[in-house]
JSON list of C-alpha atoms in Angstrom, two decimals:
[
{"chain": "I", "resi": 1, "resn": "UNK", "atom": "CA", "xyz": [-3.82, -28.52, -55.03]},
{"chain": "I", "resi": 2, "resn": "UNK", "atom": "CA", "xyz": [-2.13, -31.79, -53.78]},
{"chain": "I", "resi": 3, "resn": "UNK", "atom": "CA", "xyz": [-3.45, -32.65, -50.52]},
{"chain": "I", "resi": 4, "resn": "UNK", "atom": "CA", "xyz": [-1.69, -35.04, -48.46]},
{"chain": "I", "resi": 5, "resn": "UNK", "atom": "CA", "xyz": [-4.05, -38.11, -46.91]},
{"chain": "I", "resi": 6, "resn": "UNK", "atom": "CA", "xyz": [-3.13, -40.08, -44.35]},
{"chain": "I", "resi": 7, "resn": "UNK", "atom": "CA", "xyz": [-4.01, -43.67, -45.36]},
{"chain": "I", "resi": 8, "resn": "UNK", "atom": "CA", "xyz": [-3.36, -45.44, -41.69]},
{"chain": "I", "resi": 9, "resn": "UNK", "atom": "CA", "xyz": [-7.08, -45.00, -40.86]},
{"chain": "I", "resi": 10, "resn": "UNK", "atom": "CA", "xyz": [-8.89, -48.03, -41.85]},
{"chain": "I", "resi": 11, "resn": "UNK", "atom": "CA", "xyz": [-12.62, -48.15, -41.94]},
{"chain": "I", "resi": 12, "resn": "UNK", "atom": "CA", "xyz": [-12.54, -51.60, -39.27]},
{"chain": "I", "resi": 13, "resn": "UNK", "atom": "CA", "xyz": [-11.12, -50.48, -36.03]},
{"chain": "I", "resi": 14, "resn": "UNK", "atom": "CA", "xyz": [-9.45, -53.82, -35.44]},
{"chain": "I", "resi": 15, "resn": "UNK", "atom": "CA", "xyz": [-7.57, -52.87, -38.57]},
{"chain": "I", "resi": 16, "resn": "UNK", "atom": "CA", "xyz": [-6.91, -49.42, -37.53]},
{"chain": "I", "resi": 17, "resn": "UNK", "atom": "CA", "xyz": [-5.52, -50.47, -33.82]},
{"chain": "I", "resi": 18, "resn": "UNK", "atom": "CA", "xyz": [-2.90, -53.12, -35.75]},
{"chain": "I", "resi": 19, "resn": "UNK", "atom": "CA", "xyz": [-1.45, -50.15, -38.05]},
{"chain": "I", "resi": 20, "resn": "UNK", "atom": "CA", "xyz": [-1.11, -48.26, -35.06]},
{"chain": "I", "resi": 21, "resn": "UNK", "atom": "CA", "xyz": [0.24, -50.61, -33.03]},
{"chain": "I", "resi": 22, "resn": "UNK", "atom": "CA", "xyz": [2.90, -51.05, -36.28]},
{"chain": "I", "resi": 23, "resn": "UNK", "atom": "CA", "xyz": [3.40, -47.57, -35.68]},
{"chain": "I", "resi": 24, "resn": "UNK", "atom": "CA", "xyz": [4.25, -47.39, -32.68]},
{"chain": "I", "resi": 25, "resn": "UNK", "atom": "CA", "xyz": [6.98, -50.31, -32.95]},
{"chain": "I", "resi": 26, "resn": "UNK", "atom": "CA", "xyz": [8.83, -48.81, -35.76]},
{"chain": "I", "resi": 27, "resn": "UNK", "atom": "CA", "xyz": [9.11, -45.82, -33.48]},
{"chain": "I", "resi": 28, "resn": "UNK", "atom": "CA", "xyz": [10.64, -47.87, -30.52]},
{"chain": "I", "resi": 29, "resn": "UNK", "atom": "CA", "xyz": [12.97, -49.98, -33.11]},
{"chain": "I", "resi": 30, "resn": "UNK", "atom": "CA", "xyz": [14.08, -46.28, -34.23]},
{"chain": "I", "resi": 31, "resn": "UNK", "atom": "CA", "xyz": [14.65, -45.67, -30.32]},
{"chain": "I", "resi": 32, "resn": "UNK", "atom": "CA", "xyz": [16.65, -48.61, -29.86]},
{"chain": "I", "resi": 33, "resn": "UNK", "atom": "CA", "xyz": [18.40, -48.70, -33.19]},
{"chain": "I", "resi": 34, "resn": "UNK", "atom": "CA", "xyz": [19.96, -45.16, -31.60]},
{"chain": "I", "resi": 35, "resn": "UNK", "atom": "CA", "xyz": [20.61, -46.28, -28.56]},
{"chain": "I", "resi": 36, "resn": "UNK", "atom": "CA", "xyz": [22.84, -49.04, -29.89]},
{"chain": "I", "resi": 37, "resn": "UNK", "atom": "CA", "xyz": [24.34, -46.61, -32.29]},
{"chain": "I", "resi": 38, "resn": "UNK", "atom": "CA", "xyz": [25.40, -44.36, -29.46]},
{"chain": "I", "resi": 39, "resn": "UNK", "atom": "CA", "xyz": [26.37, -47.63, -27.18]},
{"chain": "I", "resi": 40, "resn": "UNK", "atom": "CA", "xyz": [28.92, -48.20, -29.80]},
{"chain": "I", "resi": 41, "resn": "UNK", "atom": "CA", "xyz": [30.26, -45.18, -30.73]},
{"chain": "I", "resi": 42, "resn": "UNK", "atom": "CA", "xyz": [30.94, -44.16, -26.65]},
{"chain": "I", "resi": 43, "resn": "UNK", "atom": "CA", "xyz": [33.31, -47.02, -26.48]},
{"chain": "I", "resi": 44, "resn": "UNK", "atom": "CA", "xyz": [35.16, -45.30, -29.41]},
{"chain": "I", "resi": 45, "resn": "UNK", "atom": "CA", "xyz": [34.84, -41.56, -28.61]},
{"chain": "I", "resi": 46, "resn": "UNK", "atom": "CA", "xyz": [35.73, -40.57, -24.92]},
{"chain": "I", "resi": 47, "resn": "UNK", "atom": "CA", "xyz": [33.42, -38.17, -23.62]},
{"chain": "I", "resi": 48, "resn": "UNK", "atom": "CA", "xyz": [33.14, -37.10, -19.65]},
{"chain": "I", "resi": 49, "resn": "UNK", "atom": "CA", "xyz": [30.06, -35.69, -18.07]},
{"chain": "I", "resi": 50, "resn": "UNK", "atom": "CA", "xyz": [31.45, -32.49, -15.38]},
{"chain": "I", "resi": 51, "resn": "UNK", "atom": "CA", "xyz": [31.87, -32.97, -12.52]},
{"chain": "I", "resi": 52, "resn": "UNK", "atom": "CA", "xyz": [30.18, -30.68, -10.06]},
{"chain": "I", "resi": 53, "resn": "UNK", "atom": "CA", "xyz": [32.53, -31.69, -6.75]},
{"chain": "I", "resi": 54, "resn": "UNK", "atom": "CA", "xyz": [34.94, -28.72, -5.43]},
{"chain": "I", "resi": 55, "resn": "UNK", "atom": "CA", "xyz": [38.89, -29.40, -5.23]},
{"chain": "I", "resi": 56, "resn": "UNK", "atom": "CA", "xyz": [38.85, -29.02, -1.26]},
{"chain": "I", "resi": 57, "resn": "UNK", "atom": "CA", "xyz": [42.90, -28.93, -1.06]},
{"chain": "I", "resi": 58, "resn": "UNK", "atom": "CA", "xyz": [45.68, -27.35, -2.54]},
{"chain": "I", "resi": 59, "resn": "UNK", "atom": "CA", "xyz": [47.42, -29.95, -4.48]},
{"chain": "I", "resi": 60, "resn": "UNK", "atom": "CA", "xyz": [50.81, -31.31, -2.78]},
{"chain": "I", "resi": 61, "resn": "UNK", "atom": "CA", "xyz": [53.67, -29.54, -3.34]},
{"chain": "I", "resi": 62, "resn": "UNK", "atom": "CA", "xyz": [56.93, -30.57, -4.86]},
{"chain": "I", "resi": 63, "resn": "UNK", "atom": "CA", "xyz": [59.99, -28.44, -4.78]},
{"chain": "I", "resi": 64, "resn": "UNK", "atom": "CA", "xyz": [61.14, -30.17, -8.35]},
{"chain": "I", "resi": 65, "resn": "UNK", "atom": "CA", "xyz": [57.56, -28.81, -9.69]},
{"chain": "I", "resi": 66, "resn": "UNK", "atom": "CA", "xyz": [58.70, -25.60, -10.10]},
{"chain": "I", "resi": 67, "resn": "UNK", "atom": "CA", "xyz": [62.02, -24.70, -11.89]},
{"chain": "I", "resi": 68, "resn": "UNK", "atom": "CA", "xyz": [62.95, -21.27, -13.03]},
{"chain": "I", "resi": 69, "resn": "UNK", "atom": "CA", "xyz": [66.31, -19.63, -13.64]},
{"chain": "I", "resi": 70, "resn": "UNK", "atom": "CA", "xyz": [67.79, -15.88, -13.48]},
{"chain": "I", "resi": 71, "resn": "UNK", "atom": "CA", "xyz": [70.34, -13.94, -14.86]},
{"chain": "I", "resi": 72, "resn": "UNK", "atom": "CA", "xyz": [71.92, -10.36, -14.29]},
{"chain": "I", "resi": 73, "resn": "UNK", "atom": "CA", "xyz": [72.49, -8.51, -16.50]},
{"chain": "I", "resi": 74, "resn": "UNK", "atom": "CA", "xyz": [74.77, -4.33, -17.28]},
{"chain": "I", "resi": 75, "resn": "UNK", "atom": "CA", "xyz": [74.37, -3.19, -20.49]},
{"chain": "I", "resi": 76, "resn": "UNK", "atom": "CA", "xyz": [73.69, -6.37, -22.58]},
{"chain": "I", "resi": 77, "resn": "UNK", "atom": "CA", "xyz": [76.10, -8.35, -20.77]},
{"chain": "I", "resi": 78, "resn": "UNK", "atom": "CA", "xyz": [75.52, -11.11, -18.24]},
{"chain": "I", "resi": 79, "resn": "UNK", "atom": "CA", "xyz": [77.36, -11.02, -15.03]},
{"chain": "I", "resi": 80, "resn": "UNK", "atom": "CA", "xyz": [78.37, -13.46, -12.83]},
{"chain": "I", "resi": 81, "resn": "UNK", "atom": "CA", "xyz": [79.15, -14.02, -9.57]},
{"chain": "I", "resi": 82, "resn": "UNK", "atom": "CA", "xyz": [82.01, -12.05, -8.10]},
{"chain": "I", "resi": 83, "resn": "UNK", "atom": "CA", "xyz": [82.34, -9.39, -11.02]},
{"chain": "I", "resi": 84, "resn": "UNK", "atom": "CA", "xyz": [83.36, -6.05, -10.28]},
{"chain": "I", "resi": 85, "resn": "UNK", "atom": "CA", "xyz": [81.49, -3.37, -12.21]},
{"chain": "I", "resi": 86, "resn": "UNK", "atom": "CA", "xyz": [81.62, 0.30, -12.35]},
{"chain": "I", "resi": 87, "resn": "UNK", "atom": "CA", "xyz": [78.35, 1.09, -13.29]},
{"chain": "I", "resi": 88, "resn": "UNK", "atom": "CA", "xyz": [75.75, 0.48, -10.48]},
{"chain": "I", "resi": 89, "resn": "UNK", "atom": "CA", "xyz": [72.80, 0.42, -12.60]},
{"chain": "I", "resi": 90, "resn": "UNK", "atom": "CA", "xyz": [71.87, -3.92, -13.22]},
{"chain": "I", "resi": 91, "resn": "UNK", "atom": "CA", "xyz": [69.13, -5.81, -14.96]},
{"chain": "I", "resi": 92, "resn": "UNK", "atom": "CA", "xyz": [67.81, -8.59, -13.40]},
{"chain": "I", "resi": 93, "resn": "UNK", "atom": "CA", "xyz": [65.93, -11.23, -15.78]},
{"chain": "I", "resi": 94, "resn": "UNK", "atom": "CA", "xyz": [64.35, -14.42, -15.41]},
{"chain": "I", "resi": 95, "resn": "UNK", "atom": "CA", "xyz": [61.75, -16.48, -16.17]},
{"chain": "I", "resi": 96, "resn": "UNK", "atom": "CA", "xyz": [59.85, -19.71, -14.69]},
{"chain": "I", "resi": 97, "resn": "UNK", "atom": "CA", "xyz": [58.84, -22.47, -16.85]},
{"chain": "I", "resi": 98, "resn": "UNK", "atom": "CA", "xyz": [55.60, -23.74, -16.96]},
{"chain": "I", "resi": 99, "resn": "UNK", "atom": "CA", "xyz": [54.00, -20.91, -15.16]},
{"chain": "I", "resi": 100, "resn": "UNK", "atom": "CA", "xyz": [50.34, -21.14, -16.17]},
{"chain": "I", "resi": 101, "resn": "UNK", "atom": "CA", "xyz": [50.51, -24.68, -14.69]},
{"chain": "I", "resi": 102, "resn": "UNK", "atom": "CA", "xyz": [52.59, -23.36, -11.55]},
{"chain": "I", "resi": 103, "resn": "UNK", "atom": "CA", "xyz": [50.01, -20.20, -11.46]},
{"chain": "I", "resi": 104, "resn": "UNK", "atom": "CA", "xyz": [47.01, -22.63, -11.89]},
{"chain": "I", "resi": 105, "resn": "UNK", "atom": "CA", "xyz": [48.20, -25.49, -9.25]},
{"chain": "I", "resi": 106, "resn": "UNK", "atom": "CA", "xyz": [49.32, -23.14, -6.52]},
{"chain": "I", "resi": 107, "resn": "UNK", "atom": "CA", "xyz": [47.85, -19.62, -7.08]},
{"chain": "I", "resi": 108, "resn": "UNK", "atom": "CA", "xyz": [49.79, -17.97, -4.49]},
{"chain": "I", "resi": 109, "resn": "UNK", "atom": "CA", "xyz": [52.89, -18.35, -5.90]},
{"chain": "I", "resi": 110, "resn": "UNK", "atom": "CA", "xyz": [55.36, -15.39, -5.11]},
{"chain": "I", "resi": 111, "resn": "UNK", "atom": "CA", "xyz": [58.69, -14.78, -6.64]},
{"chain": "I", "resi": 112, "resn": "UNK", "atom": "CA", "xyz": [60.95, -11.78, -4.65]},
{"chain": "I", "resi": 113, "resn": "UNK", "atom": "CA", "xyz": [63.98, -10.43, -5.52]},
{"chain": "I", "resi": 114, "resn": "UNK", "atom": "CA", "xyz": [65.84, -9.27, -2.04]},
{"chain": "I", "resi": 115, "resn": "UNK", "atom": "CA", "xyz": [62.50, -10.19, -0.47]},
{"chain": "I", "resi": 116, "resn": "UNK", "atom": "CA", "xyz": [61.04, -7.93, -2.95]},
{"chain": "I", "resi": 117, "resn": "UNK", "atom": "CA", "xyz": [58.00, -9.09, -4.57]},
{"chain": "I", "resi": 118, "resn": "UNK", "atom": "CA", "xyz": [57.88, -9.07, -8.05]},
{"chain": "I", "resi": 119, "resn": "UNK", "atom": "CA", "xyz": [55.23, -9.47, -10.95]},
{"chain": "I", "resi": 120, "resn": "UNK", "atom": "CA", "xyz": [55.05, -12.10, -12.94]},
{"chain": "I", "resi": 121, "resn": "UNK", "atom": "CA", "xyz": [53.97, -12.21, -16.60]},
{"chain": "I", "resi": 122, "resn": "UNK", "atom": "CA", "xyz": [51.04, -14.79, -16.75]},
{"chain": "I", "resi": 123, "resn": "UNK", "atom": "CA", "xyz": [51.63, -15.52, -20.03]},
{"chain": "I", "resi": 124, "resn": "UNK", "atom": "CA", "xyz": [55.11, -16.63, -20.37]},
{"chain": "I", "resi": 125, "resn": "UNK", "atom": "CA", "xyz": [56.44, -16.61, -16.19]},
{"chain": "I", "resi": 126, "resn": "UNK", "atom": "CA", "xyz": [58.86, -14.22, -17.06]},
{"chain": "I", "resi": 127, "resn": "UNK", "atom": "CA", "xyz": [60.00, -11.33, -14.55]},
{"chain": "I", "resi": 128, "resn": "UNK", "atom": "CA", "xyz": [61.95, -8.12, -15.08]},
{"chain": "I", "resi": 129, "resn": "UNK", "atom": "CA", "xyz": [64.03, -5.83, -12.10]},
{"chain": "I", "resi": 130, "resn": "UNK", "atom": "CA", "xyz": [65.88, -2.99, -12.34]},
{"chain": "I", "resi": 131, "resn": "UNK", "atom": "CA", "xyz": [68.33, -2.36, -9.94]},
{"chain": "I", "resi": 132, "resn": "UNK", "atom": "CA", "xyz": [70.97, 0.40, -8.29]},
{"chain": "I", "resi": 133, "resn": "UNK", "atom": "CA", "xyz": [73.86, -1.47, -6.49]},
{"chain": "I", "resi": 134, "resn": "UNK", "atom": "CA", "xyz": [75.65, 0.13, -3.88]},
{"chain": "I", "resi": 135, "resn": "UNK", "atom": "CA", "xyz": [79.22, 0.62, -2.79]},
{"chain": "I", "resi": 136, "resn": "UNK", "atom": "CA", "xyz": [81.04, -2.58, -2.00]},
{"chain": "I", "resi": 137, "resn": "UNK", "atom": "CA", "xyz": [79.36, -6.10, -1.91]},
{"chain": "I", "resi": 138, "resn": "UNK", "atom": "CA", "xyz": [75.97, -6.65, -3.43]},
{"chain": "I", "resi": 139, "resn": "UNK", "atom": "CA", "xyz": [74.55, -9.51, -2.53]},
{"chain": "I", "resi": 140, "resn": "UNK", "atom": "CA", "xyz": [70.79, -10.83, -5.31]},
{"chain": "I", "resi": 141, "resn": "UNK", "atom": "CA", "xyz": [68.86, -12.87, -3.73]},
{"chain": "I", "resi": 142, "resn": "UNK", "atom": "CA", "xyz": [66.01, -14.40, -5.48]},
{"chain": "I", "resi": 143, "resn": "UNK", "atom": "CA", "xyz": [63.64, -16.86, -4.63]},
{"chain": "I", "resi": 144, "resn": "UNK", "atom": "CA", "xyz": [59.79, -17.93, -4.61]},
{"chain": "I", "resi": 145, "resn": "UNK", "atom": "CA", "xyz": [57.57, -19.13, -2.26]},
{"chain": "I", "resi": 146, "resn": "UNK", "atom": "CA", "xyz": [54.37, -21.44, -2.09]},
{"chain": "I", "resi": 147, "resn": "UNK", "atom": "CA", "xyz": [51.72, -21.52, 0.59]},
{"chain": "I", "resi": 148, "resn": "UNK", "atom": "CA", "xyz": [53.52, -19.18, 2.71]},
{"chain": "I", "resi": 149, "resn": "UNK", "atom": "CA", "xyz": [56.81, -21.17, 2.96]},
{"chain": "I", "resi": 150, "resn": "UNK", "atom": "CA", "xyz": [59.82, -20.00, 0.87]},
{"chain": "I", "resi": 151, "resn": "UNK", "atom": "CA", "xyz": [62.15, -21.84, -1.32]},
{"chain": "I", "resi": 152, "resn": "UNK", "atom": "CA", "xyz": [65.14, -21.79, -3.71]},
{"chain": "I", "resi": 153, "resn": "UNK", "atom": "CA", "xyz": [67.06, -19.06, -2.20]},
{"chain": "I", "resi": 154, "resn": "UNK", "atom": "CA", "xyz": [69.36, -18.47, -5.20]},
{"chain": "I", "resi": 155, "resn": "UNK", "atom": "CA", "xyz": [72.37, -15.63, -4.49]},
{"chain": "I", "resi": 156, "resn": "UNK", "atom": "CA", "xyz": [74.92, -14.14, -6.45]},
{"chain": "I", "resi": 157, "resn": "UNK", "atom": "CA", "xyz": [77.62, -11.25, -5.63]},
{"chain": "I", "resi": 158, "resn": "UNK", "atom": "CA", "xyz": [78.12, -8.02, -7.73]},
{"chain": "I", "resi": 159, "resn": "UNK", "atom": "CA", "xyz": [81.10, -6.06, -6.38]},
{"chain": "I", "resi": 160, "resn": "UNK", "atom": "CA", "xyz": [80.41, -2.62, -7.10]},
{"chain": "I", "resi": 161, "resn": "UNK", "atom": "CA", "xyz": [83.48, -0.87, -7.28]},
{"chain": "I", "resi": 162, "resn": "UNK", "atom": "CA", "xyz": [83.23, 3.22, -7.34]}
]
């Protein structure tokens, strides 16, 4: 069998102190050799330790932060403001962009339809209302709000004519 023997042990202990003194400074030149190598290579790779402070606020609000748009819609057609209809039965469906940022920044965010409110989809911000109008003058209102204050009121007429 091969049997592996460690020649650093020298018979004179003077000897024997040197080689392990040699040792031990290849093993700090390996130490420092690294820490230059990862000296180096941090000005060249970003990398960010966590940090463990708390957001203590709700970031500041901007009404041009959110944007989102609607439409109304009978049967596979879109109708505008001031139509007349015979059928009272409408779709409402819209959609805000951006909404995991606008769900992540302000998680309150509400959107209502006739002070309604209404789910969102997380995964795309889109939103989906059926509706029965009644008799005369319909007025959809939709709108969102933010920390308890509401914006965007958005309105449009559907003259239901029966």
């Amino acid at each position: 069998m091969l049997k592996l023997i460690r020649n650093d042990e020298h018979k004179n202990p003077k000897i024997a102190g040197l080689v392990n003194i040699i040792h031990w400074q290849g093993r700090i030149i390996a130490l420092l050799v690294l820490a230059l190598i990862i000296s180096l290579a941090s000005r060249y790779v970003h990398f960010e330790f966590p940090s463990q402070k708390n957001v203590a606020y709700i970031p500041e609000f901007n009404q041009n932060d959110i944007q989102y748009y609607f439409n109304v819609y009978q049967n596979d057609k879109i109708l505008s403001h001031g139509t007349n209809t015979l059928d009272p039965k409408v779709t409402i469906l819209g959609q805000i962009y951006d909404s995991e940022t606008v769900m992540e920044k302000w998680p309150d965010f509400t959107i209502f339809v006739n002070n309604a409110v209404i789910p969102i989809t997380k995964r795309n911000g889109s939103f989906q209302v059926e509706l029965n109008l009644k008799k005369g003058l319909n007025i959809i209102e939709v709108a969102y709000r933010v920390n308890g204050q509401e914006y965007d009121r958005r309105q449009t007429v559907i003259n239901y004519i029966k």
